Tab-separated table of C-alpha atoms in Angstrom:
chain	number	residue	atom	x	y	z
A	1	MET	CA	52.945	10.968	7.111
A	2	GLY	CA	56.083	9.897	7.724
A	3	LEU	CA	57.143	7.639	10.457
A	4	ASP	CA	57.579	10.349	13.684
A	5	GLU	CA	54.207	11.977	13.107
A	6	LYS	CA	52.390	7.931	13.134
A	7	LYS	CA	54.390	7.750	16.386
A	8	LYS	CA	52.653	10.887	17.451
A	9	GLU	CA	48.992	10.333	17.033
A	10	ALA	CA	47.401	9.080	20.619
A	11	PRO	CA	45.236	6.215	20.449
A	12	LYS	CA	41.669	6.794	20.807
A	13	ILE	CA	39.492	5.322	23.663
A	14	GLU	CA	35.917	4.404	22.872
A	15	PRO	CA	33.704	5.960	25.862
A	16	ALA	CA	32.249	3.617	28.423
A	17	THR	CA	28.936	1.768	27.788
A	18	LYS	CA	26.320	3.521	30.382
A	19	ILE	CA	23.861	1.166	32.095
A	20	PRO	CA	20.858	2.157	32.010
A	21	ASN	CA	19.086	3.356	35.305
A	22	SER	CA	16.345	0.717	34.353
A	23	LYS	CA	18.385	-2.334	34.770
A	24	ARG	CA	19.968	-1.414	37.807
A	25	ILE	CA	19.213	-3.859	40.645
A	26	ASN	CA	17.972	-1.660	43.952
A	27	ILE	CA	19.129	-4.360	46.528
A	28	VAL	CA	17.127	-3.137	49.373
A	29	GLU	CA	13.862	-3.101	47.550
A	30	GLU	CA	14.583	-6.585	45.579
A	31	TYR	CA	15.370	-7.981	49.571
A	32	GLU	CA	12.230	-6.756	50.830
A	33	LYS	CA	10.233	-8.273	47.792
A	34	ARG	CA	11.896	-11.443	48.164
A	35	SER	CA	11.281	-11.092	52.557
A	36	LYS	CA	6.949	-10.437	51.373
A	37	GLU	CA	6.775	-13.516	49.146
A	38	LYS	CA	4.470	-15.880	50.872
A	39	SER	CA	5.895	-19.243	51.787
A	40	LYS	CA	5.537	-22.558	50.577
A	41	LEU	CA	4.162	-25.896	52.499
A	42	ASN	CA	2.784	-28.940	52.010
A	43	LEU	CA	-0.454	-30.703	53.221
A	44	ILE	CA	-2.263	-32.889	54.081
A	45	VAL	CA	-5.186	-34.454	54.607
A	46	ILE	CA	-5.686	-37.961	56.836
A	47	GLY	CA	-8.074	-39.525	58.725
A	48	HIS	CA	-10.142	-42.640	58.619
A	49	VAL	CA	-12.854	-43.366	55.436
A	50	ASP	CA	-16.373	-41.880	56.112
A	51	SER	CA	-14.308	-38.572	58.853
A	52	GLY	CA	-15.238	-36.506	56.396
A	53	LYS	CA	-12.188	-35.229	55.238
A	54	SER	CA	-13.296	-34.623	51.584
A	55	THR	CA	-16.250	-32.627	52.787
A	56	LEU	CA	-13.774	-30.984	54.959
A	57	MET	CA	-11.832	-29.448	52.622
A	58	GLY	CA	-14.241	-29.179	49.921
A	59	HIS	CA	-16.333	-27.119	51.863
A	60	PHE	CA	-12.745	-24.963	53.069
A	61	LEU	CA	-11.972	-24.559	49.326
A	62	TYR	CA	-15.772	-22.739	48.824
A	63	ASP	CA	-15.003	-20.861	51.323
A	64	LEU	CA	-12.079	-19.792	50.257
A	65	GLY	CA	-13.506	-18.555	47.193
A	66	GLN	CA	-11.235	-21.166	45.055
A	67	VAL	CA	-14.391	-22.914	44.110
A	68	ASN	CA	-16.991	-20.784	41.908
A	69	GLU	CA	-20.824	-21.019	42.621
A	70	ARG	CA	-22.133	-21.797	39.573
A	71	THR	CA	-19.989	-25.481	39.689
A	72	MET	CA	-21.015	-25.412	43.126
A	73	ARG	CA	-24.937	-25.710	42.383
A	74	LYS	CA	-24.382	-28.410	39.834
A	75	PHE	CA	-22.390	-30.736	42.409
A	76	GLU	CA	-25.772	-30.012	44.077
A	77	ARG	CA	-27.583	-30.936	41.651
A	78	GLU	CA	-25.703	-34.097	40.788
A	79	SER	CA	-24.843	-35.768	44.365
A	80	GLN	CA	-28.806	-34.955	44.332
A	81	LYS	CA	-29.749	-37.322	41.360
A	82	ILE	CA	-28.170	-40.212	42.791
A	83	GLY	CA	-29.006	-39.728	46.510
A	84	LYS	CA	-25.975	-38.533	47.878
A	85	GLY	CA	-26.904	-34.843	48.674
A	86	SER	CA	-24.783	-34.662	51.201
A	87	PHE	CA	-21.729	-35.628	49.290
A	88	ALA	CA	-21.527	-31.977	47.221
A	89	PHE	CA	-18.769	-29.967	48.691
A	90	ALA	CA	-16.804	-33.869	48.452
A	91	TRP	CA	-16.971	-33.475	44.679
A	92	VAL	CA	-14.835	-30.924	44.584
A	93	LEU	CA	-12.138	-32.626	45.667
A	94	ASP	CA	-13.189	-36.083	44.859
A	95	GLU	CA	-13.416	-35.961	40.530
A	96	THR	CA	-13.758	-39.355	39.279
A	97	ASP	CA	-16.868	-41.122	38.542
A	98	GLU	CA	-16.309	-43.736	40.671
A	99	GLU	CA	-15.096	-42.084	43.773
A	100	ARG	CA	-18.166	-40.023	43.847
A	101	ASP	CA	-20.455	-43.006	42.765
A	102	ARG	CA	-18.400	-45.221	46.260
A	103	GLY	CA	-18.024	-42.141	48.372
A	104	ILE	CA	-14.439	-42.586	48.874
A	105	THR	CA	-11.831	-41.007	47.847
A	106	MET	CA	-9.161	-43.217	46.398
A	107	ASP	CA	-6.509	-41.074	44.582
A	108	ILE	CA	-4.534	-38.089	45.848
A	109	ALA	CA	-6.409	-35.142	45.352
A	110	THR	CA	-4.724	-31.531	44.745
A	111	ASN	CA	-5.286	-28.269	44.916
A	112	TYR	CA	-3.466	-25.169	45.918
A	113	PHE	CA	-4.909	-21.963	48.137
A	114	GLU	CA	-3.204	-19.591	50.075
A	115	THR	CA	-3.540	-17.308	53.757
A	116	ASN	CA	-2.509	-14.428	55.027
A	117	ASN	CA	0.970	-16.312	55.082
A	118	ARG	CA	1.895	-19.543	53.191
A	119	GLN	CA	1.370	-20.346	49.956
A	120	ILE	CA	-0.728	-24.137	50.793
A	121	THR	CA	-0.415	-27.207	48.248
A	122	LEU	CA	-3.387	-29.231	49.550
A	123	LEU	CA	-3.074	-32.856	49.251
A	124	ASP	CA	-6.245	-34.888	50.353
A	125	ALA	CA	-5.294	-38.920	51.296
A	126	PRO	CA	-7.858	-41.720	50.785
A	127	GLY	CA	-9.265	-43.080	54.136
A	128	HIS	CA	-10.132	-46.240	53.019
A	129	ARG	CA	-7.483	-49.358	53.962
A	130	ASP	CA	-7.072	-50.432	50.686
A	131	PHE	CA	-5.821	-47.008	49.385
A	132	ILE	CA	-2.693	-47.147	51.691
A	133	PRO	CA	-0.336	-47.187	49.163
A	134	ASN	CA	-1.725	-43.602	47.778
A	135	MET	CA	-1.519	-42.234	51.413
A	136	ILE	CA	1.912	-42.893	51.280
A	137	SER	CA	2.732	-41.869	48.353
A	138	GLY	CA	0.735	-38.122	49.381
A	139	THR	CA	2.059	-38.533	53.072
A	140	ALA	CA	6.076	-38.386	52.238
A	141	GLN	CA	5.552	-35.365	49.896
A	142	ALA	CA	4.094	-33.324	53.577
A	143	ASP	CA	5.116	-30.649	55.534
A	144	ALA	CA	2.131	-30.771	57.654
A	145	ALA	CA	-1.192	-32.498	58.357
A	146	ILE	CA	-4.500	-32.335	59.206
A	147	LEU	CA	-6.141	-35.124	60.896
A	148	VAL	CA	-10.213	-35.590	61.060
A	149	ALA	CA	-12.133	-37.204	63.737
A	150	PRO	CA	-15.082	-37.310	63.838
A	151	ALA	CA	-16.843	-36.375	66.420
A	152	MET	CA	-19.164	-39.098	65.117
A	153	GLY	CA	-18.108	-42.137	64.756
A	154	PHE	CA	-14.952	-41.888	66.431
A	155	GLU	CA	-14.147	-44.929	67.855
A	156	SER	CA	-14.169	-47.515	64.650
A	157	GLY	CA	-11.653	-44.872	63.144
A	158	PHE	CA	-8.714	-44.909	66.744
A	159	GLU	CA	-9.923	-48.744	67.427
A	160	ALA	CA	-8.308	-51.750	66.450
A	161	GLY	CA	-8.970	-51.623	62.111
A	162	GLY	CA	-9.779	-48.185	62.312
A	163	GLN	CA	-7.099	-45.916	60.103
A	164	THR	CA	-6.843	-42.764	62.089
A	165	LYS	CA	-4.130	-44.222	64.356
A	166	GLU	CA	-2.657	-46.046	61.271
A	167	HIS	CA	-2.173	-42.434	59.035
A	168	ALA	CA	-0.759	-40.978	62.456
A	169	VAL	CA	1.716	-43.689	62.862
A	170	LEU	CA	2.464	-42.886	59.156
A	171	ALA	CA	2.784	-39.538	58.585
A	172	ARG	CA	4.961	-39.122	61.661
A	173	SER	CA	7.469	-41.989	60.122
A	174	LEU	CA	7.138	-40.434	56.936
A	175	GLY	CA	8.631	-36.926	58.859
A	176	VAL	CA	6.071	-34.982	59.602
A	177	GLN	CA	5.785	-33.038	62.779
A	178	GLN	CA	3.126	-30.324	62.825
A	179	LEU	CA	-0.457	-31.329	63.386
A	180	ILE	CA	-3.903	-29.706	63.799
A	181	VAL	CA	-6.386	-32.478	64.351
A	182	ALA	CA	-9.941	-31.238	62.528
A	183	VAL	CA	-12.767	-32.816	65.168
A	184	ASN	CA	-15.199	-32.788	62.469
A	185	LYS	CA	-18.980	-33.631	62.493
A	186	LEU	CA	-19.635	-32.047	66.314
A	187	ASP	CA	-22.944	-30.066	64.731
A	188	LEU	CA	-24.056	-34.475	64.656
A	189	VAL	CA	-22.984	-33.860	68.699
A	190	ASP	CA	-24.488	-30.347	68.895
A	191	TRP	CA	-21.321	-29.045	69.402
A	192	SER	CA	-20.453	-30.766	72.625
A	193	GLN	CA	-17.431	-29.245	74.459
A	194	GLU	CA	-17.638	-32.656	76.158
A	195	ARG	CA	-17.153	-34.836	72.966
A	196	PHE	CA	-14.828	-32.671	72.166
A	197	GLU	CA	-12.565	-32.765	75.050
A	198	GLU	CA	-12.502	-36.794	75.363
A	199	ILE	CA	-11.494	-37.082	71.401
A	200	ARG	CA	-8.534	-34.659	71.919
A	201	PHE	CA	-7.777	-36.320	75.817
A	202	LYS	CA	-7.663	-39.456	74.259
A	203	LEU	CA	-5.929	-39.068	70.708
A	204	ASN	CA	-2.932	-36.365	72.371
A	205	ALA	CA	-2.351	-39.271	74.851
A	206	TYR	CA	-1.406	-41.873	71.525
A	207	LEU	CA	0.045	-38.722	69.566
A	208	LEU	CA	2.403	-38.175	72.031
A	209	GLN	CA	3.134	-41.779	72.556
A	210	ILE	CA	4.350	-41.838	68.761
A	211	GLY	CA	6.472	-39.229	68.267
A	212	PHE	CA	4.558	-36.026	68.126
A	213	LYS	CA	5.568	-32.975	69.962
A	214	LYS	CA	3.017	-31.070	72.467
A	215	ASN	CA	3.701	-27.724	71.115
A	216	ASN	CA	2.975	-29.238	67.623
A	217	ILE	CA	-0.535	-30.517	67.698
A	218	SER	CA	-3.416	-28.159	67.435
A	219	TYR	CA	-7.317	-29.126	67.865
A	220	VAL	CA	-10.432	-27.212	65.959
A	221	PRO	CA	-14.103	-28.084	66.543
A	222	VAL	CA	-15.445	-27.781	62.737
A	223	SER	CA	-18.662	-28.456	60.432
A	224	GLY	CA	-17.528	-29.502	57.448
A	225	LEU	CA	-20.700	-29.823	56.083
A	226	THR	CA	-22.144	-26.460	57.287
A	227	GLY	CA	-18.678	-24.853	57.248
A	228	GLU	CA	-18.390	-23.731	60.843
A	229	ASN	CA	-15.308	-22.580	62.446
A	230	LEU	CA	-13.547	-23.417	58.986
A	231	VAL	CA	-12.247	-20.238	57.491
A	232	LYS	CA	-14.689	-17.783	59.807
A	233	LYS	CA	-15.153	-17.395	63.343
A	234	SER	CA	-18.274	-19.047	64.560
A	235	GLN	CA	-21.061	-17.026	65.856
A	236	LEU	CA	-23.039	-20.267	66.636
A	237	PRO	CA	-23.532	-20.080	71.296
A	238	GLU	CA	-23.117	-23.814	70.923
A	239	LEU	CA	-19.455	-23.367	69.979
A	240	THR	CA	-18.694	-20.165	71.054
A	241	SER	CA	-19.858	-20.801	74.745
A	242	TRP	CA	-16.903	-22.628	75.665
A	243	TYR	CA	-14.293	-22.318	72.207
A	244	HIS	CA	-12.820	-19.047	71.956
A	245	GLY	CA	-9.867	-20.289	69.806
A	246	PRO	CA	-8.444	-20.052	66.079
A	247	THR	CA	-10.342	-20.854	62.550
A	248	LEU	CA	-9.183	-23.896	60.578
A	249	MET	CA	-7.846	-21.030	58.309
A	250	GLU	CA	-5.665	-19.582	61.155
A	251	GLU	CA	-4.092	-22.515	62.379
A	252	ILE	CA	-2.536	-23.794	58.777
A	253	ASP	CA	-1.544	-19.924	58.911
A	254	ARG	CA	0.643	-20.710	61.376
A	255	PHE	CA	2.567	-23.964	60.576
A	256	GLU	CA	6.479	-23.280	60.045
A	257	PRO	CA	7.376	-23.751	56.643
A	258	PRO	CA	10.095	-25.962	55.239
A	259	THR	CA	13.380	-25.141	56.127
């Protein structure tokens, strides 16, 4: 082939590689998918020792289906064997032998559940003053808190030496701004509206004083032992005659996620 003929040859151009349709990203669909994903939130449960935190949240998780029937029946049998049958729901969160024998939470217990709009990491803090460092480490991770205040024995936790005030102060100082006050054990005072309002009045004044904002505090009447007003709306006439607000689950779902 001559030199002139070589010059006349056109260069070969490779065809462009086609991108399969399956790999193309639909931007609108991807945006909608991500916008529907549930926001994540860390939730700490705090309060004075014996306020019923572990029983409350153990029963809450059971009602959500996070604990199967077989496991729950096992906890009931084993707790009854050692004369602590009322602690069965607490054992969902208190997992060590020492915690179960002593009937108190000693370290942070972690669980997970979902509401309609949130993915929740649940942190159950110890209430005994000996384990305040563990409570602090858990609260430092929290975006919101549930403060458990018992209708029976509220004063012992709220007055000097009690952990109700100390836990509230620590939570606020560590950046927690959103708070649910779960007024627990109301079944022991016959679902008294007067007792509920008394506790709300005393606590609200203190919580506002230490820096919580009124719009970021809510109060829910509950019973950790009976499971009343935790996940399902209560049907008890003693409660529904005066309380028409949300369940604990509904209040948790209203927490604003971290930005």
